[in-house]
Short mmCIF file of C-alpha atoms and ligand atoms in Angstrom, two decimals:
data_model
loop_
_atom_site.label_atom_id
_atom_site.label_comp_id
_atom_site.label_asym_id
_atom_site.label_seq_id
_atom_site.Cartn_x
_atom_site.Cartn_y
_atom_site.Cartn_z
CA UNK R 1 -41.39 -43.35 59.90
CA UNK R 2 -38.15 -41.34 59.82
CA UNK R 3 -36.32 -44.16 61.59
CA UNK R 4 -37.55 -46.64 58.95
CA UNK R 5 -36.18 -44.45 56.16
CA UNK R 6 -32.71 -44.32 57.78
CA UNK R 7 -32.76 -48.11 58.23
CA UNK R 8 -33.67 -48.67 54.54
CA UNK R 9 -30.90 -46.28 53.43
CA UNK R 10 -28.38 -48.10 55.63
CA UNK R 11 -29.47 -51.49 54.20
CA UNK R 12 -29.10 -50.15 50.66
CA UNK R 13 -25.57 -48.80 51.34
CA UNK R 14 -24.55 -52.13 52.90
CA UNK R 15 -25.90 -54.00 49.84
CA UNK R 16 -23.89 -51.77 47.49
CA UNK R 17 -20.56 -52.26 49.28
CA UNK R 18 -21.14 -55.97 49.89
CA UNK R 19 -21.59 -56.76 46.17
CA UNK R 20 -18.49 -54.69 45.28
CA UNK R 21 -20.36 -53.60 42.07
CA UNK R 22 -19.26 -49.99 42.50
CA UNK R 23 -19.22 -50.06 38.76
CA UNK R 24 -15.45 -50.18 38.53
CA UNK R 25 -15.06 -53.68 40.04
CA UNK R 26 -13.45 -56.54 38.03
CA UNK R 27 -16.07 -58.59 36.08
CA UNK R 28 -16.46 -62.19 37.36
CA UNK R 29 -14.00 -64.40 35.36
CA UNK R 30 -16.62 -66.38 33.47
CA UNK R 31 -18.28 -63.16 32.18
CA UNK R 32 -14.85 -61.91 30.91
CA UNK R 33 -14.79 -64.79 28.41
CA UNK R 34 -18.37 -64.27 27.23
CA UNK R 35 -18.35 -65.01 23.46
CA UNK R 36 -19.50 -61.57 22.31
CA UNK R 37 -17.33 -59.46 24.55
CA UNK R 38 -13.86 -59.43 23.04
CA UNK R 39 -12.65 -56.08 24.40
CA UNK R 40 -11.07 -57.79 27.42
CA UNK R 41 -9.19 -60.09 25.02
CA UNK R 42 -7.58 -57.22 23.15
CA UNK R 43 -4.51 -56.76 25.34
CA UNK R 44 -2.87 -60.12 24.78
CA UNK R 45 -4.62 -61.69 21.76
CA UNK R 46 -5.03 -60.97 18.07
CA UNK R 47 -8.81 -60.96 17.66
CA UNK R 48 -9.86 -62.62 14.39
CA UNK R 49 -13.40 -62.82 13.00
CA UNK R 50 -13.82 -65.75 10.55
CA UNK R 51 -16.93 -65.75 8.30
CA UNK R 52 -17.09 -69.40 7.11
CA UNK R 53 -19.43 -70.57 4.32
CA UNK R 54 -21.18 -73.47 6.05
CA UNK R 55 -20.69 -77.20 6.55
CA UNK R 56 -21.81 -78.46 3.12
CA UNK R 57 -18.91 -80.80 2.41
CA UNK R 58 -16.00 -82.83 3.76
CA UNK R 59 -13.70 -80.11 2.43
CA UNK R 60 -15.57 -77.52 4.50
CA UNK R 61 -15.40 -79.64 7.68
CA UNK R 62 -11.63 -80.07 7.25
CA UNK R 63 -11.25 -76.36 6.46
CA UNK R 64 -13.16 -75.30 9.60
CA UNK R 65 -11.13 -77.69 11.76
CA UNK R 66 -7.96 -76.15 10.33
CA UNK R 67 -9.11 -72.69 11.47
CA UNK R 68 -10.22 -73.77 14.94
CA UNK R 69 -6.91 -75.63 15.50
CA UNK R 70 -4.70 -72.78 14.24
CA UNK R 71 -6.48 -69.70 15.60
CA UNK R 72 -6.37 -70.76 19.25
CA UNK R 73 -5.28 -69.02 22.44
CA UNK R 74 -1.85 -70.66 22.61
CA UNK R 75 -1.15 -69.26 19.13
CA UNK R 76 -2.01 -65.79 20.46
CA UNK R 77 -5.47 -65.57 18.93
CA UNK R 78 -9.04 -65.04 20.05
CA UNK R 79 -11.25 -66.48 17.27
CA UNK R 80 -14.83 -65.42 16.54
CA UNK R 81 -16.17 -68.15 14.19
CA UNK R 82 -19.43 -67.54 12.33
CA UNK R 83 -21.01 -70.30 10.17
CA UNK R 84 -22.86 -68.73 7.22
CA UNK R 85 -25.02 -71.84 6.64
CA UNK R 86 -24.47 -71.49 2.88
CA UNK R 87 -26.12 -68.04 2.75
CA UNK R 88 -24.34 -64.88 1.60
CA UNK R 89 -26.58 -62.63 3.73
CA UNK R 90 -25.46 -64.50 6.86
CA UNK R 91 -21.83 -63.94 5.93
CA UNK R 92 -22.45 -60.23 5.35
CA UNK R 93 -24.15 -60.01 8.78
CA UNK R 94 -21.15 -61.79 10.34
CA UNK R 95 -18.70 -59.30 8.79
CA UNK R 96 -20.81 -56.38 10.10
CA UNK R 97 -20.79 -58.02 13.55
CA UNK R 98 -16.99 -58.31 13.45
CA UNK R 99 -16.74 -54.60 12.52
CA UNK R 100 -18.98 -53.68 15.47
CA UNK R 101 -16.74 -55.74 17.76
CA UNK R 102 -13.65 -53.99 16.35
CA UNK R 103 -11.79 -57.24 15.65
CA UNK R 104 -8.18 -56.92 14.51
CA UNK R 105 -8.62 -58.98 11.30
CA UNK R 106 -11.52 -60.35 9.28
CA UNK R 107 -11.08 -63.63 7.38
CA UNK R 108 -13.82 -64.27 4.81
CA UNK R 109 -14.50 -67.38 2.70
CA UNK R 110 -17.02 -65.83 0.26
CA UNK R 111 -19.69 -68.31 -0.89
CA UNK R 112 -19.98 -66.53 -4.27
CA UNK R 113 -17.73 -63.97 -5.97
CA UNK R 114 -20.12 -61.00 -6.27
CA UNK R 115 -22.09 -58.80 -3.81
CA UNK R 116 -19.25 -57.89 -1.40
CA UNK R 117 -18.29 -54.30 -2.37
CA UNK R 118 -20.46 -52.55 0.22
CA UNK R 119 -19.59 -54.60 3.31
CA UNK R 120 -15.88 -54.77 2.41
CA UNK R 121 -15.93 -50.96 2.07
CA UNK R 122 -17.40 -50.79 5.61
CA UNK R 123 -14.55 -52.97 6.91
CA UNK R 124 -11.99 -50.81 5.09
CA UNK R 125 -13.53 -47.59 6.52
CA UNK R 126 -13.31 -49.21 9.98
CA UNK R 127 -9.60 -49.86 9.32
CA UNK R 128 -9.95 -53.65 9.62
CA UNK R 129 -7.86 -55.70 7.14
CA UNK R 130 -9.81 -58.43 5.28
CA UNK R 131 -8.08 -61.65 4.22
CA UNK R 132 -9.92 -63.90 1.73
CA UNK R 133 -9.46 -67.64 2.27
CA UNK R 134 -10.42 -70.44 -0.16
CA UNK R 135 -12.92 -68.73 -2.47
CA UNK R 136 -12.43 -65.20 -3.82
CA UNK R 137 -14.46 -62.09 -4.71
CA UNK R 138 -14.97 -59.91 -7.78
CA UNK R 139 -15.02 -56.28 -6.58
CA UNK R 140 -14.60 -52.83 -8.20
CA UNK R 141 -11.67 -51.98 -5.95
CA UNK R 142 -9.13 -54.76 -5.24
CA UNK R 143 -7.93 -52.61 -2.34
CA UNK R 144 -11.01 -53.75 -0.40
CA UNK R 145 -9.10 -56.86 0.67
CA UNK R 146 -5.49 -57.33 1.71
CA UNK R 147 -4.89 -60.70 0.00
CA UNK R 148 -6.42 -64.02 -1.04
CA UNK R 149 -5.03 -67.43 -0.14
CA UNK R 150 -6.51 -70.49 -1.81
CA UNK R 151 -6.46 -72.89 -4.72
CA UNK R 152 -5.81 -72.17 -8.37
CA UNK R 153 -9.22 -73.50 -9.40
CA UNK R 154 -8.56 -73.12 -13.12
CA UNK R 155 -5.39 -75.18 -12.73
CA UNK R 156 -7.45 -77.80 -10.89
CA UNK R 157 -9.85 -77.93 -13.86
CA UNK R 158 -6.94 -78.21 -16.32
CA UNK R 159 -5.41 -81.04 -14.24
CA UNK R 160 -8.69 -82.97 -14.50
CA UNK R 161 -8.81 -82.41 -18.29
CA UNK R 162 -5.19 -83.45 -18.79
CA UNK R 163 -5.70 -86.55 -16.65
CA UNK R 164 -8.68 -87.57 -18.82
CA UNK R 165 -6.70 -86.84 -22.01
CA UNK R 166 -3.86 -89.15 -20.90
CA UNK R 167 -6.23 -91.85 -19.65
CA UNK R 168 -8.25 -92.03 -22.89
CA UNK R 169 -4.99 -92.14 -24.86
CA UNK R 170 -3.72 -95.00 -22.71
CA UNK R 171 -7.03 -96.80 -23.24
CA UNK R 172 -6.81 -96.33 -27.01
CA UNK R 173 -9.99 -94.22 -26.94
CA UNK R 174 -8.51 -90.86 -28.06
CA UNK R 175 -10.41 -90.95 -31.40
CA UNK R 176 -13.70 -92.26 -29.93
CA UNK R 177 -16.81 -90.03 -29.59
CA UNK R 178 -16.84 -89.36 -25.80
CA UNK R 179 -20.05 -88.23 -24.04
CA UNK R 180 -19.51 -86.17 -20.86
CA UNK R 181 -21.72 -84.55 -18.20
CA UNK R 182 -20.61 -82.10 -15.50
CA UNK R 183 -21.92 -81.76 -11.93
CA UNK R 184 -21.05 -78.14 -11.13
CA UNK R 185 -20.51 -76.62 -7.67
CA UNK R 186 -22.38 -73.62 -6.23
CA UNK R 187 -23.10 -71.37 -9.23
CA UNK R 188 -20.87 -68.28 -9.19
CA UNK R 189 -18.42 -69.62 -6.61
CA UNK R 190 -14.71 -69.34 -7.46
CA UNK R 191 -14.36 -73.12 -7.28
CA UNK R 192 -17.18 -73.65 -9.79
CA UNK R 193 -16.08 -70.86 -12.13
CA UNK R 194 -12.43 -71.94 -12.12
CA UNK R 195 -12.91 -75.70 -12.40
CA UNK R 196 -15.44 -75.37 -15.24
CA UNK R 197 -13.17 -72.92 -17.12
CA UNK R 198 -10.01 -74.96 -16.58
CA UNK R 199 -11.57 -78.25 -17.74
CA UNK R 200 -13.20 -76.46 -20.67
CA UNK R 201 -9.75 -75.37 -21.91
CA UNK R 202 -8.87 -79.04 -22.47
CA UNK R 203 -12.38 -79.95 -23.66
CA UNK R 204 -12.01 -77.43 -26.54
CA UNK R 205 -8.95 -79.34 -27.76
CA UNK R 206 -11.02 -82.46 -28.47
CA UNK R 207 -13.65 -82.27 -31.20
CA UNK R 208 -14.67 -85.82 -30.28
CA UNK R 209 -15.47 -84.87 -26.64
CA UNK R 210 -19.18 -84.02 -26.47
CA UNK R 211 -20.25 -82.22 -23.24
CA UNK R 212 -23.92 -83.18 -23.02
CA UNK R 213 -24.88 -80.94 -20.07
CA UNK R 214 -23.68 -78.86 -17.09
CA UNK R 215 -25.94 -78.76 -13.98
CA UNK R 216 -25.37 -77.57 -10.40
CA UNK R 217 -25.27 -80.04 -7.53
CA UNK R 218 -24.37 -77.16 -5.18
CA UNK R 219 -21.41 -79.12 -3.74
CA UNK R 220 -23.76 -81.37 -1.72
CA UNK R 221 -24.19 -85.17 -1.83
CA UNK R 222 -27.98 -85.10 -1.99
CA UNK R 223 -28.15 -82.61 -4.84
CA UNK R 224 -25.35 -84.46 -6.65
CA UNK R 225 -27.35 -87.68 -6.51
CA UNK R 226 -30.52 -85.92 -7.69
CA UNK R 227 -28.81 -84.29 -10.69
CA UNK R 228 -26.93 -87.49 -11.67
CA UNK R 229 -30.22 -89.42 -11.58
CA UNK R 230 -31.64 -86.82 -13.98
CA UNK R 231 -28.58 -87.09 -16.26
CA UNK R 232 -28.95 -90.89 -16.44
CA UNK R 233 -32.63 -90.53 -17.43
CA UNK R 234 -31.78 -87.96 -20.12
CA UNK R 235 -28.71 -89.63 -21.66
CA UNK R 236 -28.47 -93.39 -22.39
CA UNK R 237 -24.76 -93.10 -23.14
CA UNK R 238 -22.64 -91.24 -20.58
CA UNK R 239 -18.94 -92.08 -20.81
CA UNK R 240 -17.49 -89.51 -18.38
CA UNK R 241 -18.77 -87.66 -15.29
CA UNK R 242 -16.88 -84.54 -14.18
CA UNK R 243 -17.97 -83.79 -10.60
CA UNK R 244 -16.71 -80.54 -9.06
CA UNK R 245 -16.45 -81.92 -5.51
CA UNK R 246 -16.32 -85.25 -3.71
CA UNK R 247 -19.65 -84.95 -1.93
CA UNK R 248 -21.48 -84.60 -5.25
CA UNK R 249 -19.35 -87.52 -6.49
CA UNK R 250 -20.51 -89.75 -3.63
CA UNK R 251 -24.12 -88.87 -4.59
CA UNK R 252 -23.40 -89.53 -8.27
CA UNK R 253 -21.91 -92.98 -7.53
CA UNK R 254 -25.09 -93.87 -5.62
CA UNK R 255 -27.26 -92.69 -8.52
CA UNK R 256 -25.18 -94.64 -11.07
CA UNK R 257 -25.40 -97.84 -9.04
CA UNK R 258 -29.14 -97.33 -8.43
CA UNK R 259 -29.56 -97.12 -12.22
CA UNK R 260 -27.89 -100.52 -12.50
CA UNK R 261 -24.71 -99.07 -14.01
CA UNK R 262 -21.11 -99.03 -12.73
CA UNK R 263 -18.41 -96.35 -12.55
CA UNK R 264 -14.70 -96.08 -11.85
CA UNK R 265 -11.85 -98.24 -13.22
CA UNK R 266 -13.86 -101.33 -12.28
CA UNK R 267 -16.92 -100.02 -14.13
CA UNK R 268 -18.18 -98.54 -17.42
CA UNK R 269 -18.41 -94.80 -16.59
CA UNK R 270 -15.25 -92.72 -16.06
CA UNK R 271 -15.65 -90.40 -13.06
CA UNK R 272 -13.30 -87.56 -12.07
CA UNK R 273 -13.76 -85.55 -8.87
CA UNK R 274 -12.28 -82.61 -6.92
CA UNK R 275 -11.23 -82.07 -3.28
CA UNK R 276 -9.62 -85.35 -2.15
CA UNK R 277 -10.18 -83.79 1.27
CA UNK R 278 -11.36 -86.88 3.15
CA UNK R 279 -10.56 -90.56 3.61
CA UNK R 280 -13.80 -91.45 1.80
CA UNK R 281 -12.51 -90.12 -1.52
CA UNK R 282 -9.32 -92.20 -1.30
CA UNK R 283 -11.39 -95.25 -0.33
CA UNK R 284 -13.62 -94.74 -3.39
CA UNK R 285 -10.48 -94.76 -5.59
CA UNK R 286 -9.06 -97.82 -3.83
CA UNK R 287 -12.40 -99.62 -4.31
CA UNK R 288 -12.22 -98.87 -8.04
CA UNK R 289 -15.33 -96.63 -8.03
CA UNK R 290 -13.54 -93.35 -8.74
CA UNK R 291 -10.85 -92.82 -11.39
CA UNK R 292 -9.18 -89.59 -10.27
CA UNK R 293 -9.50 -86.84 -7.67
CA UNK R 294 -7.91 -83.41 -8.02
CA UNK R 295 -6.79 -82.21 -4.58
CA UNK R 296 -8.26 -79.02 -3.15
CA UNK R 297 -6.21 -78.31 -0.05
CA UNK R 298 -8.54 -77.45 2.89
CA UNK R 299 -5.71 -76.76 5.36
CA UNK R 300 -5.49 -73.01 4.69
CA UNK R 301 -5.44 -71.67 8.25
CA UNK R 302 -1.65 -72.03 8.75
CA UNK R 303 -1.13 -69.86 5.67
CA UNK R 304 -3.59 -67.25 6.95
CA UNK R 305 -1.83 -67.37 10.35
CA UNK R 306 1.53 -66.71 8.64
CA UNK R 307 0.02 -63.78 6.69
CA UNK R 308 -1.41 -62.18 9.87
CA UNK R 309 1.87 -62.58 11.75
CA UNK R 310 3.68 -60.87 8.83
CA UNK R 311 1.13 -58.05 8.79
CA UNK R 312 1.58 -57.67 12.56
CA UNK R 313 5.31 -57.17 11.90
CA UNK R 314 4.43 -54.44 9.39
CA UNK R 315 5.46 -56.51 6.35
CA UNK R 316 3.58 -56.39 3.06
CA UNK R 317 2.11 -59.64 1.68
CA UNK R 318 1.49 -60.89 -1.89
CA UNK R 319 -2.05 -60.25 -3.14
CA UNK R 320 -2.61 -63.86 -4.28
CA UNK R 321 -1.12 -66.91 -2.57
CA UNK R 322 -1.87 -70.36 -4.02
CA UNK R 323 -1.59 -73.57 -2.04
CA UNK R 324 0.14 -76.64 -3.54
CA UNK R 325 -2.17 -79.27 -5.05
CA UNK R 326 -1.94 -82.45 -7.12
CA UNK R 327 -4.11 -84.99 -8.91
CA UNK R 328 -4.53 -88.42 -7.31
CA UNK R 329 -5.85 -91.48 -9.17
CA UNK R 330 -6.87 -95.07 -8.53
CA UNK R 331 -3.65 -96.38 -10.10
CA UNK R 332 -1.33 -94.83 -7.48
CA UNK R 333 -0.10 -96.40 -4.24
CA UNK R 334 -2.88 -94.69 -2.26
CA UNK R 335 -1.98 -96.38 1.04
CA UNK R 336 1.35 -94.55 1.05
CA UNK R 337 -0.32 -91.29 -0.03
CA UNK R 338 -2.84 -91.55 2.82
CA UNK R 339 -0.13 -92.27 5.38
CA UNK R 340 1.62 -89.03 4.39
CA UNK R 341 -1.58 -86.93 4.53
CA UNK R 342 -3.60 -85.81 7.54
CA UNK R 343 -6.14 -88.62 7.04
C1 LIG H 1 -13.06 -75.19 -2.91
C2 LIG H 1 -14.17 -75.08 -1.93
C3 LIG H 1 -15.29 -75.93 -2.35
C4 LIG H 1 -14.95 -77.41 -2.30
C5 LIG H 1 -16.27 -77.95 -1.93
O1 LIG H 1 -11.96 -74.51 -2.45
O2 LIG H 1 -14.62 -73.74 -1.85
O3 LIG H 1 -16.37 -75.71 -1.48
O4 LIG H 1 -14.46 -77.92 -3.49
C6 LIG H 1 -16.72 -76.96 -0.89
O5 LIG H 1 -16.24 -79.24 -1.43
O6 LIG H 1 -18.05 -77.08 -0.63
ZN1 LIG H 2 -20.28 -92.38 -25.58
#
């Protein structure tokens, strides 16, 4: 019996040395790059956790691609990318996960403006800087985030209103009673709040502009089509549709055509959109189905990259950093515009 015991012990010792798992041994390479284990990345990468909203629109797809392209290994980054699937609680969970993993920076694109104080306080207590990208937050203490880089949504709304003002003047319709409806984006999101407020500033200047109704299409094509169908049933005379993003616009165009009506410069209903973040929106303008599209620049990652590099050098950064944007319309040389842009 005794002999057997010695033999078993010997076998066990051999097994331990053979596998080299004395506990201190180097982890096999593939395990080192396991998604959730970023500690091994710390030495030579800036570890960034990005809590993205979802994939609800062409803008969002372009915005996510911008982050994946910019925050790559050759740029000195290790990116943890979490898709919130359009739910705030998923984004909050993602931020808590980044804190647990002790990332160097958290980038957050907050789906709505409120409900972030607690989790941003946790990030601050963990000493992790938070950079807001695209949409912004309303919090008690502005010190809970380092800075926000994105669009001036109110300016976007004003640009849409001014474009309509000029167009109606040019058409000799500046005294006519104009009936408008608005497809709003996700209620409470910075883009929805800003675009509605900015357009409303111009709306107030025209007693003959009658806004029949605001309703949310949640920035998606299907909801946009559903709401536009409802609008067409409720109002026999719609002169203008303000649609707070292109995907809702594509849905609205379908609904208008299904109702046997037409829109765009070639049609009877004026339609103005936001984003201009995909080829489809420029095609809609070239086909005469869409009058104007206020750009919402999705390529924010290079700006966030520049901010992080400046913070790494110990520099301070401005609290708010707007990206450049313009209003495109069907009457421009859109072929040239598209050549100059990324699509
Ligand atoms: C605006 C962005 C909005 C886009 C929509 O910066 O947050 O969210 O306008 C997207 O297309 O869904
Ligand atoms: Zn009318």
